[in-house]
Tab-separated table of C-alpha atoms and ligand atoms in Angstrom:
chain	number	residue	atom	x	y	z
A	4	MET	CA	1.209	15.469	23.409
A	5	SER	CA	4.405	14.366	21.924
A	6	PHE	CA	4.593	14.382	18.129
A	7	THR	CA	7.932	14.075	16.113
A	8	PHE	CA	8.746	14.199	12.129
A	9	LYS	CA	11.292	13.422	10.310
A	10	ASN	CA	11.506	13.400	6.325
A	11	PHE	CA	14.336	11.246	4.843
A	12	PRO	CA	14.460	13.296	1.709
A	13	ALA	CA	12.617	11.928	-0.943
A	14	ASP	CA	15.078	10.790	-3.985
A	15	ARG	CA	14.016	12.224	-7.085
A	16	ASP	CA	16.861	10.160	-8.323
A	17	ASP	CA	15.105	7.033	-7.563
A	18	LEU	CA	11.555	8.007	-9.172
A	19	ARG	CA	14.003	9.264	-12.331
A	20	SER	CA	16.182	5.889	-12.529
A	21	ASP	CA	13.344	3.651	-11.726
A	22	VAL	CA	10.956	5.233	-14.166
A	23	LEU	CA	13.323	5.049	-16.889
A	24	ALA	CA	14.714	1.311	-15.904
A	25	GLY	CA	10.772	0.755	-16.457
A	26	LEU	CA	10.010	2.342	-19.244
A	27	ALA	CA	13.284	0.903	-21.239
A	28	ALA	CA	11.706	-2.626	-19.951
A	29	CYS	CA	9.880	-5.276	-22.311
A	30	PRO	CA	7.395	-5.223	-21.079
A	31	LYS	CA	7.023	-1.172	-19.863
A	32	SER	CA	6.250	-0.762	-16.047
A	33	ILE	CA	6.309	1.466	-13.177
A	34	PRO	CA	6.662	0.554	-9.458
A	35	PRO	CA	2.867	1.068	-8.028
A	36	LYS	CA	4.571	3.237	-4.842
A	37	TYR	CA	5.118	6.097	-7.481
A	38	PHE	CA	1.125	6.983	-7.454
A	39	TYR	CA	1.698	8.504	-4.451
A	40	ASP	CA	2.319	12.405	-4.636
A	41	GLU	CA	-0.339	14.860	-3.044
A	42	ALA	CA	-2.633	14.053	-5.981
A	43	GLY	CA	-2.443	10.536	-5.906
A	44	CYS	CA	-2.936	10.539	-2.134
A	45	ARG	CA	-6.206	12.595	-2.595
A	46	LEU	CA	-7.281	10.430	-5.383
A	47	PHE	CA	-6.804	6.908	-3.430
A	48	GLU	CA	-8.774	8.423	-0.573
A	49	SER	CA	-11.473	9.016	-2.934
A	50	ILE	CA	-11.225	5.500	-4.464
A	51	CYS	CA	-11.976	4.227	-0.653
A	52	ALA	CA	-15.139	5.808	-0.934
A	53	GLN	CA	-16.158	4.693	-4.196
A	54	PRO	CA	-19.208	2.444	-3.660
A	55	GLU	CA	-17.559	-0.417	-6.059
A	56	TYR	CA	-14.483	-0.418	-3.718
A	57	ALA	CA	-15.551	-2.420	-0.603
A	58	LEU	CA	-12.218	-3.379	0.965
A	59	THR	CA	-11.706	-0.491	2.823
A	60	ARG	CA	-15.082	-0.135	4.425
A	61	THR	CA	-15.288	-3.898	4.764
A	62	GLU	CA	-11.965	-3.860	6.642
A	63	GLY	CA	-13.290	-1.168	8.900
A	64	ALA	CA	-16.441	-3.042	9.894
A	65	LEU	CA	-14.535	-6.193	10.495
A	66	LEU	CA	-12.264	-4.528	12.991
A	67	ARG	CA	-15.131	-2.743	14.854
A	68	ALA	CA	-17.208	-5.727	14.685
A	69	ARG	CA	-14.152	-8.046	16.094
A	70	LEU	CA	-12.220	-5.211	18.143
A	71	GLY	CA	-12.378	-6.973	21.584
A	72	GLU	CA	-11.372	-10.035	20.372
A	73	ILE	CA	-8.732	-8.711	18.514
A	74	ALA	CA	-7.298	-6.907	21.035
A	75	ALA	CA	-7.428	-9.777	23.197
A	76	ALA	CA	-5.489	-12.077	20.883
A	77	ILE	CA	-2.935	-9.434	20.482
A	78	GLY	CA	-2.486	-8.546	24.012
A	79	ALA	CA	0.042	-6.176	25.548
A	80	VAL	CA	1.777	-3.848	23.504
A	81	ASP	CA	4.041	-0.615	23.876
A	82	CYS	CA	4.263	0.446	20.290
A	83	ILE	CA	2.647	-0.178	17.310
A	84	VAL	CA	4.596	0.370	13.753
A	85	GLU	CA	2.334	1.007	10.451
A	86	PRO	CA	4.074	1.255	7.441
A	87	GLY	CA	2.105	3.159	4.343
A	88	ALA	CA	0.139	4.746	7.502
A	89	GLY	CA	-1.196	7.527	4.654
A	90	GLU	CA	-4.164	9.502	6.573
A	91	CYS	CA	-3.532	7.018	9.604
A	92	ALA	CA	-7.371	6.515	9.721
A	93	LYS	CA	-7.328	2.698	10.360
A	94	VAL	CA	-4.565	3.002	13.224
A	95	ARG	CA	-7.538	5.198	14.915
A	96	LEU	CA	-9.430	2.227	15.273
A	97	LEU	CA	-7.150	0.280	17.282
A	98	LEU	CA	-5.531	2.623	19.678
A	99	PRO	CA	-8.630	2.785	22.224
A	100	ALA	CA	-8.662	-1.250	22.370
A	101	LEU	CA	-4.761	-1.565	22.739
A	102	HIS	CA	-3.396	1.679	24.652
A	103	PRO	CA	0.184	1.638	23.446
A	104	SER	CA	2.783	4.060	24.685
A	105	HIS	CA	4.105	4.928	21.415
A	106	LEU	CA	2.897	4.724	17.429
A	107	VAL	CA	5.492	5.062	14.382
A	108	VAL	CA	3.915	5.901	10.914
A	109	LEU	CA	5.710	5.386	8.029
A	110	ASP	CA	4.669	6.461	4.686
A	111	ILE	CA	6.544	7.735	1.057
A	112	ALA	CA	4.253	10.738	1.116
A	113	GLY	CA	5.739	12.740	3.852
A	114	GLY	CA	3.562	15.660	3.843
A	115	PRO	CA	0.601	14.254	4.127
A	116	LEU	CA	1.464	11.650	6.571
A	117	SER	CA	2.965	14.461	8.876
A	118	ALA	CA	-0.428	16.345	8.611
A	119	ALA	CA	-2.511	13.597	9.423
A	120	ALA	CA	0.104	11.910	12.096
A	121	GLU	CA	0.051	15.624	13.861
A	122	SER	CA	-4.334	15.579	14.039
A	123	LEU	CA	-3.949	12.040	15.536
A	124	SER	CA	-1.405	13.029	18.043
A	125	ARG	CA	-3.812	16.253	19.094
A	126	ASP	CA	-6.406	13.974	19.634
A	127	HIS	CA	-4.388	11.308	21.696
A	128	PRO	CA	-2.338	13.520	24.258
A	129	GLY	CA	-0.722	10.550	26.008
A	130	LEU	CA	0.749	8.891	22.894
A	131	ALA	CA	3.922	9.797	21.564
A	132	VAL	CA	3.727	9.671	17.949
A	133	THR	CA	6.678	9.708	15.342
A	134	ALA	CA	5.985	9.837	11.132
A	135	LEU	CA	8.809	9.329	9.225
A	136	GLY	CA	8.304	10.321	5.714
A	137	MET	CA	10.280	7.477	3.760
A	138	ASP	CA	10.478	4.754	1.230
A	139	PHE	CA	10.222	1.912	3.751
A	140	ILE	CA	9.890	-0.785	0.882
A	141	ARG	CA	13.600	0.494	0.106
A	142	ASP	CA	14.993	0.929	3.292
A	143	LEU	CA	13.086	-0.213	5.992
A	144	ASP	CA	15.689	-0.764	8.355
A	145	ALA	CA	16.365	2.962	8.549
A	146	ALA	CA	13.130	2.936	11.023
A	147	ALA	CA	14.762	0.728	13.960
A	148	PRO	CA	16.146	3.462	15.806
A	149	HIS	CA	12.812	5.460	15.779
A	150	LEU	CA	10.707	2.584	17.587
A	151	ALA	CA	10.283	2.511	21.164
A	152	GLU	CA	12.038	-0.920	22.760
A	153	GLY	CA	9.057	-3.046	24.199
A	154	ARG	CA	6.056	-5.520	22.678
A	155	ARG	CA	6.078	-4.149	19.242
A	156	LEU	CA	3.080	-4.779	17.047
A	157	ILE	CA	3.405	-4.048	12.984
A	158	TYR	CA	0.207	-3.197	11.582
A	159	TYR	CA	-0.286	-3.778	7.850
A	160	PRO	CA	-3.889	-2.989	6.735
A	161	GLY	CA	-5.551	-2.242	3.788
A	162	SER	CA	-4.460	-5.192	1.569
A	163	SER	CA	-1.343	-3.228	0.875
A	164	ILE	CA	0.750	-6.706	0.955
A	165	GLY	CA	-1.384	-7.401	-2.172
A	166	ASN	CA	0.409	-4.890	-4.037
A	167	PHE	CA	3.737	-7.159	-3.977
A	168	ALA	CA	4.692	-10.153	-6.423
A	169	PRO	CA	4.400	-13.188	-4.153
A	170	ASP	CA	8.890	-12.912	-3.551
A	171	ALA	CA	8.596	-9.477	-2.717
A	172	ALA	CA	6.032	-9.882	-0.206
A	173	ALA	CA	7.671	-12.739	1.728
A	174	THR	CA	10.781	-10.438	1.606
A	175	LEU	CA	8.961	-7.586	3.146
A	176	LEU	CA	7.293	-9.607	5.400
A	177	THR	CA	10.614	-10.816	6.718
A	178	ARG	CA	11.927	-7.494	6.690
A	179	PHE	CA	9.062	-6.850	9.282
A	180	ARG	CA	9.694	-9.865	11.464
A	181	ARG	CA	13.267	-8.434	11.929
A	182	LEU	CA	11.739	-4.867	12.456
A	183	ALA	CA	9.149	-6.192	15.267
A	184	GLY	CA	11.875	-8.801	17.113
A	185	THR	CA	11.426	-11.857	18.357
A	186	ALA	CA	8.390	-10.904	20.857
A	187	GLY	CA	6.684	-8.855	17.671
A	188	GLN	CA	3.298	-9.429	16.384
A	189	LEU	CA	1.817	-8.676	12.719
A	190	LEU	CA	-1.729	-7.780	12.324
A	191	ILE	CA	-2.375	-7.999	8.776
A	192	GLY	CA	-5.537	-7.056	6.381
A	193	PHE	CA	-5.966	-8.566	2.464
A	194	ASP	CA	-8.716	-8.677	0.002
A	195	LEU	CA	-9.864	-12.665	-0.272
A	196	LYS	CA	-10.025	-14.456	-4.016
A	197	LYS	CA	-13.619	-13.646	-4.864
A	198	ASP	CA	-16.149	-13.396	-7.848
A	199	PRO	CA	-13.963	-11.840	-10.725
A	200	LEU	CA	-16.968	-9.486	-11.495
A	201	GLN	CA	-17.110	-8.008	-8.405
A	202	LEU	CA	-13.298	-7.417	-8.577
A	203	HIS	CA	-13.217	-6.178	-11.865
A	204	ALA	CA	-15.836	-3.309	-10.924
A	205	ALA	CA	-13.892	-2.305	-8.125
A	206	TYR	CA	-11.094	-0.816	-10.173
A	207	ASN	CA	-12.990	0.143	-12.725
A	208	ASP	CA	-15.569	2.084	-10.565
A	209	ALA	CA	-18.225	4.483	-12.665
A	210	ALA	CA	-17.388	7.876	-11.536
A	211	GLY	CA	-13.598	7.116	-12.814
A	212	VAL	CA	-11.796	8.098	-9.812
A	213	THR	CA	-9.503	4.860	-10.185
A	214	ALA	CA	-8.864	5.433	-14.049
A	215	ALA	CA	-7.970	9.460	-12.669
A	216	PHE	CA	-5.530	7.625	-10.189
A	217	ASN	CA	-3.927	5.535	-12.789
A	218	LEU	CA	-3.884	8.495	-15.382
A	219	ASN	CA	-1.913	10.935	-12.729
A	220	LEU	CA	0.860	8.844	-12.387
A	221	LEU	CA	1.325	10.192	-16.512
A	222	GLU	CA	0.646	13.544	-14.927
A	223	ARG	CA	3.282	13.310	-12.080
A	224	LEU	CA	5.968	12.134	-14.546
A	225	ASN	CA	4.990	15.187	-16.648
A	226	ARG	CA	5.267	17.572	-13.426
A	227	GLU	CA	8.286	16.108	-12.099
A	228	LEU	CA	10.143	14.595	-14.831
A	229	ASP	CA	9.383	17.278	-17.251
A	230	ALA	CA	7.982	14.612	-19.474
A	231	ASP	CA	5.332	15.134	-22.425
A	232	PHE	CA	2.690	12.665	-21.876
A	233	ASP	CA	-0.840	13.782	-23.476
A	234	THR	CA	-2.981	11.761	-21.146
A	235	SER	CA	-6.043	11.914	-23.171
A	236	ARG	CA	-3.458	9.226	-25.666
A	237	PHE	CA	-3.518	6.634	-22.786
A	238	ARG	CA	-6.314	4.547	-21.496
A	239	HIS	CA	-6.712	3.085	-17.727
A	240	TYR	CA	-7.288	-0.543	-18.163
A	241	ALA	CA	-7.522	-2.993	-15.039
A	242	PHE	CA	-8.547	-6.382	-15.051
A	243	TYR	CA	-8.451	-9.810	-13.142
A	244	ASN	CA	-6.137	-12.172	-14.063
A	245	PRO	CA	-7.490	-15.456	-12.944
A	246	THR	CA	-4.060	-17.588	-13.296
A	247	ALA	CA	-2.303	-14.825	-11.298
A	248	GLY	CA	-5.022	-14.123	-8.786
A	249	ARG	CA	-4.464	-10.323	-9.125
A	250	ILE	CA	-5.977	-7.461	-11.104
A	251	GLU	CA	-3.489	-5.707	-13.332
A	252	MET	CA	-3.504	-2.317	-13.762
A	253	HIS	CA	-2.335	-0.611	-16.683
A	254	LEU	CA	-2.097	2.241	-18.899
A	255	ALA	CA	-2.665	1.653	-22.581
A	256	SER	CA	-1.745	3.186	-25.432
A	257	LEU	CA	-4.222	5.046	-27.723
A	258	ALA	CA	-1.840	5.663	-30.592
A	259	ALA	CA	1.422	4.454	-31.810
A	260	GLN	CA	3.242	7.690	-30.155
A	261	ASP	CA	7.031	8.795	-28.768
A	262	VAL	CA	6.720	10.265	-25.372
A	263	SER	CA	9.739	12.110	-23.561
A	264	VAL	CA	10.807	11.687	-20.069
A	265	ALA	CA	13.491	13.207	-18.531
A	266	GLY	CA	15.389	14.080	-21.888
A	267	GLN	CA	14.760	10.635	-22.940
A	268	ARG	CA	12.579	9.170	-25.845
A	269	PHE	CA	10.529	6.089	-25.448
A	270	HIS	CA	7.771	4.526	-28.458
A	271	PHE	CA	4.807	3.298	-27.578
A	272	ALA	CA	3.233	1.033	-30.535
A	273	LEU	CA	-0.840	1.375	-30.473
A	274	GLY	CA	-2.646	-0.840	-27.717
A	275	GLU	CA	0.866	-1.498	-25.953
A	276	THR	CA	0.979	-0.659	-22.217
A	277	LEU	CA	2.668	0.659	-19.434
A	278	HIS	CA	1.968	-1.681	-16.389
A	279	THR	CA	1.275	-0.073	-13.573
A	280	GLU	CA	-0.011	-2.206	-10.390
A	281	ASN	CA	-0.765	-5.305	-9.332
A	282	SER	CA	-3.360	-6.411	-6.793
A	283	TYR	CA	-2.852	-9.772	-5.780
A	284	LYS	CA	-6.025	-11.566	-3.908
A	285	PHE	CA	-5.681	-14.541	-1.554
A	286	ARG	CA	-7.505	-17.810	0.077
A	287	ARG	CA	-6.575	-17.068	3.868
A	288	ASP	CA	-4.380	-20.571	3.588
A	289	GLU	CA	-2.467	-19.295	0.561
A	290	PHE	CA	-1.337	-16.032	2.270
A	291	SER	CA	-0.567	-17.994	5.787
A	292	ALA	CA	1.678	-20.222	3.843
A	293	ILE	CA	3.541	-17.135	2.528
A	294	ALA	CA	3.443	-15.521	5.945
A	295	THR	CA	4.911	-18.699	7.671
A	296	ASN	CA	7.565	-19.176	5.320
A	297	ALA	CA	9.035	-15.723	6.167
A	298	GLY	CA	9.126	-16.465	9.499
A	299	TRP	CA	5.714	-15.478	11.110
A	300	PRO	CA	3.467	-18.112	12.935
A	301	LEU	CA	-0.131	-17.673	12.334
A	302	LYS	CA	-2.259	-16.857	15.597
A	303	ALA	CA	-5.598	-16.207	14.790
A	304	GLU	CA	-7.250	-14.788	12.254
A	305	TRP	CA	-10.805	-12.977	11.284
A	306	GLU	CA	-13.151	-12.486	7.903
A	307	LEU	CA	-15.906	-10.579	6.752
A	308	ASP	CA	-17.379	-10.473	3.346
A	309	GLY	CA	-14.328	-11.422	1.565
A	310	PHE	CA	-11.582	-9.575	3.437
A	311	ALA	CA	-9.362	-11.237	5.776
A	312	VAL	CA	-7.461	-9.980	8.593
A	313	GLN	CA	-4.521	-12.386	10.231
A	314	LEU	CA	-2.691	-11.958	13.441
A	315	TYR	CA	0.810	-13.307	13.505
A	316	GLY	CA	3.788	-13.636	16.353
A	317	ASN	CA	4.711	-16.415	18.893
A	318	ALA	CA	2.080	-18.004	21.289
A	319	ASP	CA	2.811	-15.977	24.722
B	26	LIG	C1	-3.203	0.335	-1.829
B	26	LIG	N1	-3.732	-0.662	-2.700
B	26	LIG	C2	-4.117	-2.046	-1.905
B	26	LIG	C3	-4.723	-0.293	-3.194
B	26	LIG	C4	-5.242	-2.080	-4.118
B	26	LIG	O1	-6.454	-2.226	-3.687
B	26	LIG	O2	-4.269	-2.710	-4.188
B	26	LIG	C5	-4.245	0.433	-4.340
B	26	LIG	C6	-5.583	0.829	-5.777
B	26	LIG	N2	-4.911	0.400	-7.008
B	26	LIG	C7	-6.426	1.179	-7.419
B	26	LIG	N3	-7.623	0.994	-6.715
B	26	LIG	C8	-7.031	1.096	-5.080
């Protein structure tokens, strides 16, 4: 078994400067990558198990049902790279069908990633596993020296691409292209546009797990930036914006209040929101237009119950 873990020191200064800039902006916002401290990672896993949040289960069912076909379309692969791998559960499905010699998993939450990747490596003794605790959104190029040569497949499941605005998604896909190289491929999963009430329910689960996930961001700022948010004075507020084609998550202030973060004071008016996440939903052609513009030719696609998986790369 070969397992390597490298942590690119999480920059507390990035959290501090991004949060202070986001709170000073109008409207207020914080990048969604900061949801994922250890508590946030656990809450996200729990969201994926909620009955209303079908996204993860549907993607798993699609991969299981079409794995033979997907593997045949991909062909031979030497190195799989999964940005935002989290629990490394999804890539486990691909391994027996693709037999890569090297797997590189990246995640901003280095601790949980390292534990999950080490356990995966124990289950696949012939596979070289490299785990990189890093903010790949900020500096994907830092991963390049850790990738094995040969045919690379970038795997980006879970509709994580939906958490980027269209311009930022295109930029990330262009960076994936550079990292994969001209012979590289991209296998990407994303949530499709569907009944807005179904989407609304997925981000407003009855058990309140998504609300806890959203509010945990304030608890994280209390813990790590010496902030004094009273979470009982903020409401999880998520809705589908049909014009923008996205779920928006906000934290709405239930009172006029001042909050201190890292020694600076910020005012929230009654009802003012802190915008914490966008989750874009696509039509298949809408998404392939973005990816094609980013240099990825579409090779094949699959769909199940409102979820799509597309394969990009040059035809062999
Ligand atoms: C990680 N990402 C794809 C999830 C999503 O659906 O946008 C994050 C999430 N936010 C609330 N629920 C799930």
